[in-house]
mmCIF file of C-alpha atoms and ligand atoms in Angstrom:
data_model
loop_
_atom_site.group_PDB
_atom_site.id
_atom_site.type_symbol
_atom_site.label_atom_id
_atom_site.label_comp_id
_atom_site.label_asym_id
_atom_site.label_seq_id
_atom_site.Cartn_x
_atom_site.Cartn_y
_atom_site.Cartn_z
ATOM 1 C CA UNK A 1 -22.583 14.707 -0.923
ATOM 2 C CA UNK A 2 -18.852 14.703 -0.605
ATOM 3 C CA UNK A 3 -16.819 12.493 1.519
ATOM 4 C CA UNK A 4 -13.742 13.010 3.864
ATOM 5 C CA UNK A 5 -10.625 11.450 2.756
ATOM 6 C CA UNK A 6 -7.254 10.874 4.521
ATOM 7 C CA UNK A 7 -4.306 10.001 2.315
ATOM 8 C CA UNK A 8 -1.413 8.077 3.992
ATOM 9 C CA UNK A 9 1.801 7.447 1.869
ATOM 10 C CA UNK A 10 5.118 6.389 2.767
ATOM 11 C CA UNK A 11 7.867 3.687 2.267
ATOM 12 C CA UNK A 12 7.386 -0.018 2.996
ATOM 13 C CA UNK A 13 7.379 -0.892 6.703
ATOM 14 C CA UNK A 14 6.570 2.500 7.960
ATOM 15 C CA UNK A 15 3.387 1.204 9.741
ATOM 16 C CA UNK A 16 0.977 2.638 7.276
ATOM 17 C CA UNK A 17 -1.634 -0.148 7.309
ATOM 18 C CA UNK A 18 -1.614 -0.599 11.086
ATOM 19 C CA UNK A 19 -2.032 3.094 11.497
ATOM 20 C CA UNK A 20 -4.523 3.335 8.890
ATOM 21 C CA UNK A 21 -6.756 0.322 10.163
ATOM 22 C CA UNK A 22 -6.723 1.762 13.618
ATOM 23 C CA UNK A 23 -7.852 5.200 12.412
ATOM 24 C CA UNK A 24 -10.483 3.809 10.182
ATOM 25 C CA UNK A 25 -11.915 1.958 13.261
ATOM 26 C CA UNK A 26 -11.782 5.054 15.516
ATOM 27 C CA UNK A 27 -13.285 7.201 12.780
ATOM 28 C CA UNK A 28 -15.897 4.834 11.233
ATOM 29 C CA UNK A 29 -14.191 5.283 7.751
ATOM 30 C CA UNK A 30 -13.384 2.534 5.391
ATOM 31 C CA UNK A 31 -9.747 1.668 5.148
ATOM 32 C CA UNK A 32 -8.547 1.212 1.294
ATOM 33 C CA UNK A 33 -5.318 -0.699 1.241
ATOM 34 C CA UNK A 34 -4.065 -0.007 -2.242
ATOM 35 C CA UNK A 35 -0.820 -1.931 -2.097
ATOM 36 C CA UNK A 36 -3.193 -5.110 -1.637
ATOM 37 C CA UNK A 37 -4.591 -4.370 -5.198
ATOM 38 C CA UNK A 38 -1.028 -4.202 -6.584
ATOM 39 C CA UNK A 39 -0.265 -7.381 -4.861
ATOM 40 C CA UNK A 40 -3.357 -9.138 -6.119
ATOM 41 C CA UNK A 41 -2.294 -8.292 -9.839
ATOM 42 C CA UNK A 42 1.122 -9.545 -9.043
ATOM 43 C CA UNK A 43 -0.428 -12.786 -7.815
ATOM 44 C CA UNK A 44 -1.936 -13.132 -11.164
ATOM 45 C CA UNK A 45 1.399 -12.605 -12.929
ATOM 46 C CA UNK A 46 3.031 -15.192 -10.695
ATOM 47 C CA UNK A 47 0.491 -17.714 -11.152
ATOM 48 C CA UNK A 48 0.649 -17.362 -14.857
ATOM 49 C CA UNK A 49 4.423 -17.440 -14.976
ATOM 50 C CA UNK A 50 4.600 -13.956 -16.357
ATOM 51 C CA UNK A 51 8.044 -12.448 -15.840
ATOM 52 C CA UNK A 52 8.206 -9.024 -14.127
ATOM 53 C CA UNK A 53 10.157 -7.638 -16.760
ATOM 54 C CA UNK A 54 8.155 -8.929 -19.768
ATOM 55 C CA UNK A 55 6.101 -5.815 -20.278
ATOM 56 C CA UNK A 56 4.367 -7.094 -23.407
ATOM 57 C CA UNK A 57 2.990 -10.010 -21.648
ATOM 58 C CA UNK A 58 2.028 -7.872 -18.620
ATOM 59 C CA UNK A 59 0.170 -5.415 -20.986
ATOM 60 C CA UNK A 60 -1.703 -8.380 -22.418
ATOM 61 C CA UNK A 61 -2.504 -10.023 -19.156
ATOM 62 C CA UNK A 62 -3.809 -6.837 -17.744
ATOM 63 C CA UNK A 63 -6.753 -7.263 -20.106
ATOM 64 C CA UNK A 64 -7.774 -10.455 -18.392
ATOM 65 C CA UNK A 65 -7.433 -9.109 -14.848
ATOM 66 C CA UNK A 66 -10.387 -7.968 -13.062
ATOM 67 C CA UNK A 67 -9.797 -6.403 -9.405
ATOM 68 C CA UNK A 68 -12.755 -5.553 -7.185
ATOM 69 C CA UNK A 69 -13.077 -4.821 -3.483
ATOM 70 C CA UNK A 70 -15.577 -5.864 -0.792
ATOM 71 C CA UNK A 71 -15.704 -5.227 2.909
ATOM 72 C CA UNK A 72 -16.589 -7.830 5.342
ATOM 73 C CA UNK A 73 -16.724 -6.810 9.123
ATOM 74 C CA UNK A 74 -14.894 -3.890 8.222
ATOM 75 C CA UNK A 75 -11.883 -5.920 6.463
ATOM 76 C CA UNK A 76 -11.055 -5.241 2.923
ATOM 77 C CA UNK A 77 -11.357 -8.148 0.612
ATOM 78 C CA UNK A 78 -9.485 -8.087 -2.653
ATOM 79 C CA UNK A 79 -11.217 -9.976 -5.304
ATOM 80 C CA UNK A 80 -8.969 -11.125 -8.267
ATOM 81 C CA UNK A 81 -11.459 -12.354 -11.027
ATOM 82 C CA UNK A 82 -14.080 -13.017 -8.428
ATOM 83 C CA UNK A 83 -11.748 -14.955 -5.975
ATOM 84 C CA UNK A 84 -10.743 -13.738 -2.538
ATOM 85 C CA UNK A 85 -7.083 -13.604 -2.674
ATOM 86 C CA UNK A 86 -6.401 -11.886 0.766
ATOM 87 C CA UNK A 87 -4.540 -15.101 2.139
ATOM 88 C CA UNK A 88 -2.059 -15.340 -0.865
ATOM 89 C CA UNK A 89 -0.831 -11.753 -1.252
ATOM 90 C CA UNK A 90 1.245 -11.195 1.763
ATOM 91 C CA UNK A 91 4.445 -13.026 0.900
ATOM 92 C CA UNK A 92 7.826 -11.491 0.150
ATOM 93 C CA UNK A 93 7.698 -12.659 -3.494
ATOM 94 C CA UNK A 94 4.498 -10.965 -4.068
ATOM 95 C CA UNK A 95 5.781 -7.817 -2.541
ATOM 96 C CA UNK A 96 8.828 -7.739 -4.863
ATOM 97 C CA UNK A 97 6.621 -8.442 -7.748
ATOM 98 C CA UNK A 98 4.450 -5.726 -6.904
ATOM 99 C CA UNK A 99 7.200 -3.258 -6.442
ATOM 100 C CA UNK A 100 8.310 -3.947 -9.998
ATOM 101 C CA UNK A 101 5.248 -4.281 -11.881
ATOM 102 C CA UNK A 102 3.594 -1.350 -10.217
ATOM 103 C CA UNK A 103 6.041 0.836 -12.211
ATOM 104 C CA UNK A 104 4.022 0.089 -15.406
ATOM 105 C CA UNK A 105 1.335 2.190 -16.660
ATOM 106 C CA UNK A 106 -0.976 -0.658 -17.799
ATOM 107 C CA UNK A 107 -1.064 -1.845 -14.208
ATOM 108 C CA UNK A 108 -1.392 1.543 -12.656
ATOM 109 C CA UNK A 109 -4.318 2.740 -14.906
ATOM 110 C CA UNK A 110 -6.193 -0.521 -14.060
ATOM 111 C CA UNK A 111 -6.335 0.525 -10.378
ATOM 112 C CA UNK A 112 -6.799 4.258 -10.467
ATOM 113 C CA UNK A 113 -10.351 4.552 -11.257
ATOM 114 C CA UNK A 114 -11.338 1.855 -8.652
ATOM 115 C CA UNK A 115 -9.269 3.716 -5.975
ATOM 116 C CA UNK A 116 -10.881 7.049 -6.947
ATOM 117 C CA UNK A 117 -14.451 5.570 -7.028
ATOM 118 C CA UNK A 118 -14.090 4.279 -3.462
ATOM 119 C CA UNK A 119 -13.361 7.690 -2.296
ATOM 120 C CA UNK A 120 -16.348 9.132 -4.000
ATOM 121 C CA UNK A 121 -18.768 6.814 -2.114
ATOM 122 C CA UNK A 122 -17.435 6.786 1.524
ATOM 123 C CA UNK A 123 -15.349 8.551 3.930
ATOM 124 C CA UNK A 124 -11.827 6.891 3.473
ATOM 125 C CA UNK A 125 -8.328 6.368 4.721
ATOM 126 C CA UNK A 126 -6.490 5.303 1.828
ATOM 127 C CA UNK A 127 -2.669 4.146 1.972
ATOM 128 C CA UNK A 128 -0.048 3.703 -0.575
ATOM 129 C CA UNK A 129 2.686 5.305 -2.350
ATOM 130 C CA UNK A 130 0.843 8.005 -4.654
ATOM 131 C CA UNK A 131 -2.360 8.680 -2.753
ATOM 132 C CA UNK A 132 -1.646 12.377 -1.891
ATOM 133 C CA UNK A 133 0.251 12.915 -5.260
ATOM 134 C CA UNK A 134 -1.846 11.278 -7.720
ATOM 135 C CA UNK A 135 -4.964 9.277 -6.752
ATOM 136 C CA UNK A 136 -6.612 11.915 -4.313
ATOM 137 C CA UNK A 137 -4.929 15.172 -5.032
ATOM 138 C CA UNK A 138 -7.770 16.928 -3.232
ATOM 139 C CA UNK A 139 -7.639 14.601 0.009
ATOM 140 C CA UNK A 140 -8.756 16.492 3.008
ATOM 141 C CA UNK A 141 -5.742 15.492 4.945
ATOM 142 C CA UNK A 142 -2.492 14.144 3.574
ATOM 143 C CA UNK A 143 0.223 12.250 5.778
ATOM 144 C CA UNK A 144 3.633 11.301 4.680
ATOM 145 C CA UNK A 145 4.453 8.500 7.207
ATOM 146 C CA UNK A 146 7.975 7.358 7.352
ATOM 147 C CA UNK A 147 10.600 5.839 9.665
ATOM 148 C CA UNK A 148 14.341 5.201 9.592
ATOM 149 C CA UNK A 149 15.415 2.027 7.410
ATOM 150 C CA UNK A 150 16.927 0.599 10.778
ATOM 151 C CA UNK A 151 13.747 0.922 12.686
ATOM 152 C CA UNK A 152 11.597 -0.329 9.642
ATOM 153 C CA UNK A 153 13.882 -3.395 9.304
ATOM 154 C CA UNK A 154 13.733 -3.994 12.947
ATOM 155 C CA UNK A 155 9.926 -4.045 13.094
ATOM 156 C CA UNK A 156 9.887 -6.545 10.441
ATOM 157 C CA UNK A 157 12.512 -8.685 11.897
ATOM 158 C CA UNK A 158 10.331 -8.790 15.221
ATOM 159 C CA UNK A 159 7.210 -9.501 13.352
ATOM 160 C CA UNK A 160 8.814 -12.546 11.476
ATOM 161 C CA UNK A 161 10.422 -13.849 14.696
ATOM 162 C CA UNK A 162 7.103 -13.615 16.424
ATOM 163 C CA UNK A 163 5.809 -15.822 13.743
ATOM 164 C CA UNK A 164 8.798 -18.204 14.068
ATOM 165 C CA UNK A 165 9.810 -17.390 10.580
ATOM 166 C CA UNK A 166 13.752 -17.693 10.253
ATOM 167 C CA UNK A 167 15.074 -14.295 8.944
ATOM 168 C CA UNK A 168 18.191 -12.157 8.802
ATOM 169 C CA UNK A 169 18.228 -8.453 9.938
ATOM 170 C CA UNK A 170 20.933 -7.404 7.401
ATOM 171 C CA UNK A 171 19.085 -9.070 4.575
ATOM 172 C CA UNK A 172 15.640 -7.491 5.651
ATOM 173 C CA UNK A 173 17.442 -3.974 5.716
ATOM 174 C CA UNK A 174 18.804 -4.564 2.228
ATOM 175 C CA UNK A 175 15.336 -5.554 0.858
ATOM 176 C CA UNK A 176 13.844 -2.514 2.425
ATOM 177 C CA UNK A 177 16.349 -0.149 1.003
ATOM 178 C CA UNK A 178 16.096 -1.904 -2.614
ATOM 179 C CA UNK A 179 12.252 -1.405 -2.286
ATOM 180 C CA UNK A 180 12.545 2.254 -1.234
ATOM 181 C CA UNK A 181 14.788 2.754 -4.224
ATOM 182 C CA UNK A 182 12.310 1.272 -6.793
ATOM 183 C CA UNK A 183 9.394 2.948 -5.320
ATOM 184 C CA UNK A 184 10.999 6.274 -5.357
ATOM 185 C CA UNK A 185 12.731 6.235 -8.533
ATOM 186 C CA UNK A 186 10.287 4.938 -11.172
ATOM 187 C CA UNK A 187 8.839 7.323 -13.739
ATOM 188 C CA UNK A 188 5.125 6.806 -13.065
ATOM 189 C CA UNK A 189 3.600 7.955 -9.782
ATOM 190 C CA UNK A 190 6.903 7.615 -7.662
ATOM 191 C CA UNK A 191 6.711 7.615 -3.965
ATOM 192 C CA UNK A 192 7.313 11.192 -2.706
ATOM 193 C CA UNK A 193 5.937 13.568 -0.255
ATOM 194 C CA UNK A 194 3.106 15.642 -1.684
ATOM 195 C CA UNK A 195 3.786 19.447 -1.089
ATOM 196 C CA UNK A 196 0.802 19.689 1.197
ATOM 197 C CA UNK A 197 1.381 16.457 3.125
ATOM 198 C CA UNK A 198 2.319 16.448 6.820
ATOM 199 C CA UNK A 199 5.337 14.462 7.446
ATOM 200 C CA UNK A 200 5.295 12.069 10.495
ATOM 201 C CA UNK A 201 8.470 10.173 11.386
ATOM 202 C CA UNK A 202 7.340 7.276 13.412
ATOM 203 C CA UNK A 203 10.898 5.912 14.386
ATOM 204 C CA UNK A 204 10.480 6.877 17.954
ATOM 205 C CA UNK A 205 6.687 6.983 18.303
ATOM 206 C CA UNK A 206 4.225 4.372 19.347
ATOM 207 C CA UNK A 207 1.225 3.404 17.141
ATOM 208 C CA UNK A 208 -1.052 5.166 19.516
ATOM 209 C CA UNK A 209 0.956 8.396 19.297
ATOM 210 C CA UNK A 210 0.803 8.379 15.593
ATOM 211 C CA UNK A 211 -2.982 7.606 15.466
ATOM 212 C CA UNK A 212 -3.546 10.482 18.055
ATOM 213 C CA UNK A 213 -1.611 12.784 16.119
ATOM 214 C CA UNK A 214 -3.422 12.198 12.926
ATOM 215 C CA UNK A 215 -6.727 12.542 14.715
ATOM 216 C CA UNK A 216 -5.559 15.788 16.018
ATOM 217 C CA UNK A 217 -4.795 17.013 12.412
ATOM 218 C CA UNK A 218 -8.321 16.255 10.974
ATOM 219 C CA UNK A 219 -10.635 19.095 10.223
ATOM 220 C CA UNK A 220 -14.142 17.872 10.810
HETATM 221 O O1 DC B 301 2.313 -1.218 0.625
HETATM 222 P P1 DC B 301 2.586 -2.678 0.154
HETATM 223 O O2 DC B 301 3.869 -3.322 0.534
HETATM 224 O O3 DC B 301 1.598 -3.667 0.133
HETATM 225 O O4 DC B 301 2.883 -2.352 -1.480
HETATM 226 C C1 DC B 301 3.421 -3.341 -2.472
HETATM 227 C C2 DC B 301 3.897 -2.502 -3.578
HETATM 228 O O5 DC B 301 2.976 -1.819 -4.349
HETATM 229 C C3 DC B 301 4.938 -1.511 -3.310
HETATM 230 O O6 DC B 301 6.330 -1.872 -3.343
HETATM 231 C C4 DC B 301 4.583 -0.363 -4.363
HETATM 232 C C5 DC B 301 3.234 -0.803 -5.007
HETATM 233 N N1 DC B 301 2.269 0.228 -4.676
HETATM 234 C C6 DC B 301 2.263 1.403 -5.496
HETATM 235 O O7 DC B 301 3.044 1.390 -6.526
HETATM 236 N N2 DC B 301 1.307 2.225 -5.174
HETATM 237 C C7 DC B 301 0.405 2.288 -4.250
HETATM 238 N N3 DC B 301 -0.517 3.156 -4.085
HETATM 239 C C8 DC B 301 0.517 1.240 -3.305
HETATM 240 C C9 DC B 301 1.526 0.206 -3.587
#
């Protein structure tokens, strides 16, 4: 039996995970957050004081890292060497580490098979940077979801303010631009729109509008 797969790629802060979660709920698919896997590996590097630029140590450490995925009440749980690390991986420091270390082949190869296997056993909505171009080149539907840097920064700013976290809009915008540059300009699996992906710019759209548009595009 073959399963239906929806690939959603795009830059940081475009709303991929919010949209993908909502779609997964509506369609009864599982949501695969590949960024969380890169973040879990980065947590291992940070905990073990491994520098993001120390490729030799990173290669060695990859041998000691085991990443697996479980689902509890529809939520993806990332297990790093059997430990649930979901509550540790959402920090800015981990995001930065993930952006740098996800450029290395040792790191990417570790996760590729896990990601492909998930799509072989379930209907999936998978989000990341290289899903349509590399992980699932035959996905049934490919979306490239983006939004202007200003809008993405503003969304992040509002999110942090709601949580009473002190932040600066200019700095957030700069961080987003740096992350975009790193993700789009690395040699291995850079972020880019797959030729057969449909572009959705969510700058002036609500979450509901984006979700409805993607549902309209499905072909089952
Ligand atoms: O989506 P996110 O912010 O959780 O992703 C963190 C970093 O992981 C991102 O900057 C680049 C990397 N990543 C990747 O290289 N490939 C993916 N499929 C998903 C994330």
